[in-house]
Tab-separated table of C-alpha atoms in Angstrom:
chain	number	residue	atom	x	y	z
A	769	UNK	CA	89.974	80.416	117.508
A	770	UNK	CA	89.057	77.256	119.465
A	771	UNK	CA	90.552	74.082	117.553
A	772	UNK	CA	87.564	71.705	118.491
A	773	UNK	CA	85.524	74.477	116.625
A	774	UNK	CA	87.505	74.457	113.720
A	775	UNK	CA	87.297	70.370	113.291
A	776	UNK	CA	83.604	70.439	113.721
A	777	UNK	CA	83.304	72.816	110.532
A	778	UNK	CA	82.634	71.401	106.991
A	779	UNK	CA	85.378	71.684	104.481
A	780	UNK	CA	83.413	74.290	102.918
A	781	UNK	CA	83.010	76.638	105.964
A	782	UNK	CA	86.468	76.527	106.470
A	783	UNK	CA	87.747	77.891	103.361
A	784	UNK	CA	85.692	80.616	103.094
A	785	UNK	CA	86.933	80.920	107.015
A	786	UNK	CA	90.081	80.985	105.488
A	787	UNK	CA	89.457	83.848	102.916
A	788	UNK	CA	87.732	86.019	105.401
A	789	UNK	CA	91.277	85.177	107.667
A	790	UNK	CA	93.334	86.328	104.601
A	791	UNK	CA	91.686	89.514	104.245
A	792	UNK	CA	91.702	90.624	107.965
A	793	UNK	CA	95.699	90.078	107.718
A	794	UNK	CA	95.524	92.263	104.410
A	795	UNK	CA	93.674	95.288	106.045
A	796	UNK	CA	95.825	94.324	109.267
A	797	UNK	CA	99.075	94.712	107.594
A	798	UNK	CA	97.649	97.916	105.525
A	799	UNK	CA	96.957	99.535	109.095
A	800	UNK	CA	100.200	98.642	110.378
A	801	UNK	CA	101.620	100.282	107.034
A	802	UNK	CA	99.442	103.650	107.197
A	803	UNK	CA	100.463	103.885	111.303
A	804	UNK	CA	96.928	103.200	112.385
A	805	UNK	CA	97.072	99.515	113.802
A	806	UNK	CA	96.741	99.652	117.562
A	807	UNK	CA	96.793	96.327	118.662
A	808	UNK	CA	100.072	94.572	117.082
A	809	UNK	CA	99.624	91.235	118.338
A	810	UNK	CA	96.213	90.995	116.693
A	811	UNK	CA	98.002	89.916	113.628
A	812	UNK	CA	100.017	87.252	114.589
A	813	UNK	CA	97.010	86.121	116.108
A	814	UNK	CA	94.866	86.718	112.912
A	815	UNK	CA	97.831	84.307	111.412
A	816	UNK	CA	98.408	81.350	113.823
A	817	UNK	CA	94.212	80.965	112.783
A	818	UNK	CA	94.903	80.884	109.155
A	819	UNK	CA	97.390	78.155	109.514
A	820	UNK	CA	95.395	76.157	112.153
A	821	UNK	CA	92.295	76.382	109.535
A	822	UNK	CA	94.959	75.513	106.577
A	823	UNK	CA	96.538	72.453	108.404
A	824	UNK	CA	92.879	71.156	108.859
A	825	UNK	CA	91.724	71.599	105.310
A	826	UNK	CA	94.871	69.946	104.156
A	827	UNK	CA	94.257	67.254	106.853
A	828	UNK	CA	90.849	66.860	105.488
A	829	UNK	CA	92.070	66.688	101.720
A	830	UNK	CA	94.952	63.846	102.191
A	831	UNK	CA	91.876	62.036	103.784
A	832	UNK	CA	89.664	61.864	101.109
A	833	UNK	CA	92.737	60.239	98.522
């Protein structure tokens, strides 16, 4: 996911960005378990987004106080 995307996105869109990022890693991880995941990288990738989007929400939220 493209960080100059993610910045331009309202604090709203981003945590429901978030949540849909937290369940891909849940059905992900469920794959993985059940031997049907293909593509293993796909969840670190799926992961290094949920952080970028959680370090901008958080950078958003010390900004307001």
């Amino acid at each position: 996911m493209n960080l100059s995307k993610l910045r331009e996105m309202s604090l709203e869109d981003l945590e429901s960005e978030g949540q849909a990022l937290s369940e891909q890693i849940f059905r992900l991880r469920f794959q993985k378990a059940t031997g049907q995941l293909e593509n293993r990288t796909k969840i670190r990738q799926i992961r290094r987004d949920l952080a970028r989007v959680k370090t901008i929400v958080a950078e958003r939220q010390q900004q307001r106080q």
